[in-house]
Amino acid sequence: MAQDSGRIRLWLERSGSGYRLRDAATNEPVRWEDPRVHVVRVAGTSYRLDALQDEGFEPGKRIALVPEPDNEFDPHAIGIWDLERRAHAGYVPADVARTVDASDLQAVSIWEWREDGRRVGLRVLLAPKDAWIGRPRV
């Protein structure tokens, strides 16, 4: 992936139920498994289906990562909220949350699953705070 002084540069490219990642300099596809980013399926969405319908979780929208150090089940928990922190969609999966610092990251909703017209799942891009993420393009 092309970098400018170490800075990751990505385009979000419309595809199916969300967005694929593309290198902004080379126009090459960027796999979700690229080690410089995390693309995760949001955990716990089945408990928050009403909140998940919020337009703030539509693919292409920036979202908030909210650490929960006082979470009784996992002190490493990182909540995934709409940018205004009105709706809580779920959590960064525990195995990833243990390895990252939410304050070093930015997040964008990039993929959704729907059943009967309702959003039932999300996949989220977690990228370094200084990464350039281009607005969705068609």
PDB file of C-alpha atoms in Angstrom, residues 6-131:
ATOM      1  CA  GLY A   6       4.390   6.453   6.518  1.00  0.00           C
ATOM      2  CA  ARG A   7       0.812   7.700   6.208  1.00  0.00           C
ATOM      3  CA  ILE A   8      -1.690   5.166   4.860  1.00  0.00           C
ATOM      4  CA  ARG A   9      -3.870   6.543   2.052  1.00  0.00           C
ATOM      5  CA  LEU A  10      -7.081   4.721   1.177  1.00  0.00           C
ATOM      6  CA  TRP A  11     -10.101   5.224  -1.051  1.00  0.00           C
ATOM      7  CA  LEU A  12     -13.411   3.651  -0.168  1.00  0.00           C
ATOM      8  CA  GLU A  13     -14.857   2.151  -3.345  1.00  0.00           C
ATOM      9  CA  ARG A  14     -18.557   1.178  -3.534  1.00  0.00           C
ATOM     10  CA  SER A  15     -19.156  -2.551  -3.888  1.00  0.00           C
ATOM     11  CA  GLY A  16     -22.243  -4.606  -3.085  1.00  0.00           C
ATOM     12  CA  SER A  17     -23.330  -4.011   0.516  1.00  0.00           C
ATOM     13  CA  GLY A  18     -20.568  -1.574   1.351  1.00  0.00           C
ATOM     14  CA  TYR A  19     -17.076  -0.506   0.367  1.00  0.00           C
ATOM     15  CA  ARG A  20     -13.827  -2.113  -0.640  1.00  0.00           C
ATOM     16  CA  LEU A  21     -10.490  -0.514   0.105  1.00  0.00           C
ATOM     17  CA  ARG A  22      -8.220   0.820  -2.623  1.00  0.00           C
ATOM     18  CA  ASP A  23      -4.724   2.304  -2.407  1.00  0.00           C
ATOM     19  CA  ALA A  24      -5.042   6.012  -3.230  1.00  0.00           C
ATOM     20  CA  ALA A  25      -1.626   6.235  -4.923  1.00  0.00           C
ATOM     21  CA  THR A  26      -1.444   3.010  -6.928  1.00  0.00           C
ATOM     22  CA  ASN A  27      -5.167   2.312  -7.310  1.00  0.00           C
ATOM     23  CA  GLU A  28      -4.451  -1.298  -6.256  1.00  0.00           C
ATOM     24  CA  PRO A  29      -7.008  -3.139  -4.101  1.00  0.00           C
ATOM     25  CA  VAL A  30      -6.159  -3.345  -0.385  1.00  0.00           C
ATOM     26  CA  ARG A  31      -7.139  -6.595   1.270  1.00  0.00           C
ATOM     27  CA  TRP A  32      -9.062  -6.488   4.524  1.00  0.00           C
ATOM     28  CA  GLU A  33      -6.257  -8.617   5.995  1.00  0.00           C
ATOM     29  CA  ASP A  34      -3.619  -5.911   5.362  1.00  0.00           C
ATOM     30  CA  PRO A  35      -1.532  -5.701   8.576  1.00  0.00           C
ATOM     31  CA  ARG A  36      -1.650  -1.880   8.700  1.00  0.00           C
ATOM     32  CA  VAL A  37      -5.413  -1.802   9.252  1.00  0.00           C
ATOM     33  CA  HIS A  38      -8.032  -3.912  10.990  1.00  0.00           C
ATOM     34  CA  VAL A  39     -11.305  -4.730   9.284  1.00  0.00           C
ATOM     35  CA  VAL A  40     -13.558  -6.297  11.913  1.00  0.00           C
ATOM     36  CA  ARG A  41     -17.069  -7.589  12.192  1.00  0.00           C
ATOM     37  CA  VAL A  42     -18.785  -5.690  15.010  1.00  0.00           C
ATOM     38  CA  ALA A  43     -19.452  -7.955  18.001  1.00  0.00           C
ATOM     39  CA  GLY A  44     -22.765  -7.871  19.874  1.00  0.00           C
ATOM     40  CA  THR A  45     -24.951  -6.412  17.136  1.00  0.00           C
ATOM     41  CA  SER A  46     -27.707  -8.979  17.778  1.00  0.00           C
ATOM     42  CA  TYR A  47     -28.323  -7.277  21.144  1.00  0.00           C
ATOM     43  CA  ARG A  48     -28.605  -3.823  19.553  1.00  0.00           C
ATOM     44  CA  LEU A  49     -30.647  -4.292  16.389  1.00  0.00           C
ATOM     45  CA  ASP A  50     -32.746  -1.159  16.932  1.00  0.00           C
ATOM     46  CA  ALA A  51     -29.651   1.018  17.462  1.00  0.00           C
ATOM     47  CA  LEU A  52     -27.988  -0.604  14.450  1.00  0.00           C
ATOM     48  CA  GLN A  53     -30.658   0.920  12.180  1.00  0.00           C
ATOM     49  CA  ASP A  54     -29.328   4.428  12.901  1.00  0.00           C
ATOM     50  CA  GLU A  55     -28.154   6.177   9.722  1.00  0.00           C
ATOM     51  CA  GLY A  56     -24.845   6.847  11.498  1.00  0.00           C
ATOM     52  CA  PHE A  57     -23.881   3.216  10.851  1.00  0.00           C
ATOM     53  CA  GLU A  58     -24.482   3.240   7.084  1.00  0.00           C
ATOM     54  CA  PRO A  59     -21.442   2.070   5.104  1.00  0.00           C
ATOM     55  CA  GLY A  60     -19.111   4.973   4.424  1.00  0.00           C
ATOM     56  CA  LYS A  61     -19.932   6.810   7.679  1.00  0.00           C
ATOM     57  CA  ARG A  62     -17.262   7.622  10.229  1.00  0.00           C
ATOM     58  CA  ILE A  63     -17.998   6.169  13.644  1.00  0.00           C
ATOM     59  CA  ALA A  64     -16.736   6.633  17.206  1.00  0.00           C
ATOM     60  CA  LEU A  65     -14.604   4.182  19.171  1.00  0.00           C
ATOM     61  CA  VAL A  66     -15.304   4.483  22.905  1.00  0.00           C
ATOM     62  CA  PRO A  67     -13.013   2.657  25.354  1.00  0.00           C
ATOM     63  CA  GLU A  68     -14.791   1.094  28.350  1.00  0.00           C
ATOM     64  CA  PRO A  69     -12.069   0.500  30.976  1.00  0.00           C
ATOM     65  CA  ASP A  70     -14.773   0.010  33.640  1.00  0.00           C
ATOM     66  CA  ASN A  71     -16.608  -2.666  31.617  1.00  0.00           C
ATOM     67  CA  GLU A  72     -17.334  -5.466  34.119  1.00  0.00           C
ATOM     68  CA  PHE A  73     -16.804  -8.212  31.524  1.00  0.00           C
ATOM     69  CA  ASP A  74     -13.735  -6.876  29.694  1.00  0.00           C
ATOM     70  CA  PRO A  75     -11.619  -3.877  30.744  1.00  0.00           C
ATOM     71  CA  HIS A  76     -10.225  -3.777  27.172  1.00  0.00           C
ATOM     72  CA  ALA A  77     -13.701  -3.354  25.646  1.00  0.00           C
ATOM     73  CA  ILE A  78     -14.079  -0.715  22.926  1.00  0.00           C
ATOM     74  CA  GLY A  79     -17.641   0.304  22.077  1.00  0.00           C
ATOM     75  CA  ILE A  80     -18.661   1.205  18.549  1.00  0.00           C
ATOM     76  CA  TRP A  81     -21.003   4.206  18.435  1.00  0.00           C
ATOM     77  CA  ASP A  82     -22.335   6.567  15.790  1.00  0.00           C
ATOM     78  CA  LEU A  83     -20.171   9.691  15.523  1.00  0.00           C
ATOM     79  CA  GLU A  84     -22.500  11.723  17.767  1.00  0.00           C
ATOM     80  CA  ARG A  85     -22.508   8.907  20.367  1.00  0.00           C
ATOM     81  CA  ARG A  86     -26.283   8.562  20.364  1.00  0.00           C
ATOM     82  CA  ALA A  87     -26.474   4.917  19.208  1.00  0.00           C
ATOM     83  CA  HIS A  88     -24.318   1.974  20.307  1.00  0.00           C
ATOM     84  CA  ALA A  89     -23.906  -0.746  17.633  1.00  0.00           C
ATOM     85  CA  GLY A  90     -21.656  -3.159  19.537  1.00  0.00           C
ATOM     86  CA  TYR A  91     -17.977  -3.746  20.204  1.00  0.00           C
ATOM     87  CA  VAL A  92     -14.603  -4.211  18.581  1.00  0.00           C
ATOM     88  CA  PRO A  93     -14.014  -7.983  18.868  1.00  0.00           C
ATOM     89  CA  ALA A  94     -12.185  -8.806  22.111  1.00  0.00           C
ATOM     90  CA  ASP A  95      -9.142 -10.336  20.394  1.00  0.00           C
ATOM     91  CA  VAL A  96      -8.547  -7.083  18.487  1.00  0.00           C
ATOM     92  CA  ALA A  97      -9.527  -4.743  21.345  1.00  0.00           C
ATOM     93  CA  ARG A  98      -6.773  -6.260  23.523  1.00  0.00           C
ATOM     94  CA  THR A  99      -4.132  -5.327  20.929  1.00  0.00           C
ATOM     95  CA  VAL A 100      -5.085  -1.747  20.015  1.00  0.00           C
ATOM     96  CA  ASP A 101      -5.425   1.668  21.626  1.00  0.00           C
ATOM     97  CA  ALA A 102      -8.686   3.310  20.514  1.00  0.00           C
ATOM     98  CA  SER A 103      -7.139   6.777  20.857  1.00  0.00           C
ATOM     99  CA  ASP A 104      -4.676   5.873  18.076  1.00  0.00           C
ATOM    100  CA  LEU A 105      -7.424   4.875  15.628  1.00  0.00           C
ATOM    101  CA  GLN A 106     -10.179   6.222  13.423  1.00  0.00           C
ATOM    102  CA  ALA A 107     -13.105   4.085  12.304  1.00  0.00           C
ATOM    103  CA  VAL A 108     -15.426   3.885   9.311  1.00  0.00           C
ATOM    104  CA  SER A 109     -18.374   1.572   8.716  1.00  0.00           C
ATOM    105  CA  ILE A 110     -17.583  -0.237   5.446  1.00  0.00           C
ATOM    106  CA  TRP A 111     -19.948  -3.216   5.088  1.00  0.00           C
ATOM    107  CA  GLU A 112     -23.422  -4.209   6.250  1.00  0.00           C
ATOM    108  CA  TRP A 113     -25.583  -7.309   6.349  1.00  0.00           C
ATOM    109  CA  ARG A 114     -29.351  -6.987   6.004  1.00  0.00           C
ATOM    110  CA  GLU A 115     -32.243  -9.330   6.664  1.00  0.00           C
ATOM    111  CA  ASP A 116     -35.837  -8.413   5.876  1.00  0.00           C
ATOM    112  CA  GLY A 117     -34.749  -4.852   5.082  1.00  0.00           C
ATOM    113  CA  ARG A 118     -33.029  -4.310   8.460  1.00  0.00           C
ATOM    114  CA  ARG A 119     -29.318  -3.967   9.152  1.00  0.00           C
ATOM    115  CA  VAL A 120     -28.231  -6.980  11.240  1.00  0.00           C
ATOM    116  CA  GLY A 121     -24.440  -6.745  11.078  1.00  0.00           C
ATOM    117  CA  LEU A 122     -21.547  -4.397  10.326  1.00  0.00           C
ATOM    118  CA  ARG A 123     -17.944  -4.603   9.301  1.00  0.00           C
ATOM    119  CA  VAL A 124     -15.774  -1.664  10.360  1.00  0.00           C
ATOM    120  CA  LEU A 125     -12.400  -0.342   9.179  1.00  0.00           C
ATOM    121  CA  LEU A 126     -10.021   0.565  12.013  1.00  0.00           C
ATOM    122  CA  ALA A 127      -7.119   2.617  10.667  1.00  0.00           C
ATOM    123  CA  PRO A 128      -4.369   4.726  12.226  1.00  0.00           C
ATOM    124  CA  LYS A 129      -5.578   8.180  13.272  1.00  0.00           C
ATOM    125  CA  ASP A 130      -3.248   9.820  10.707  1.00  0.00           C
ATOM    126  CA  ALA A 131      -4.423   7.645   7.790  1.00  0.00           C
TER     127      ALA A 131
END
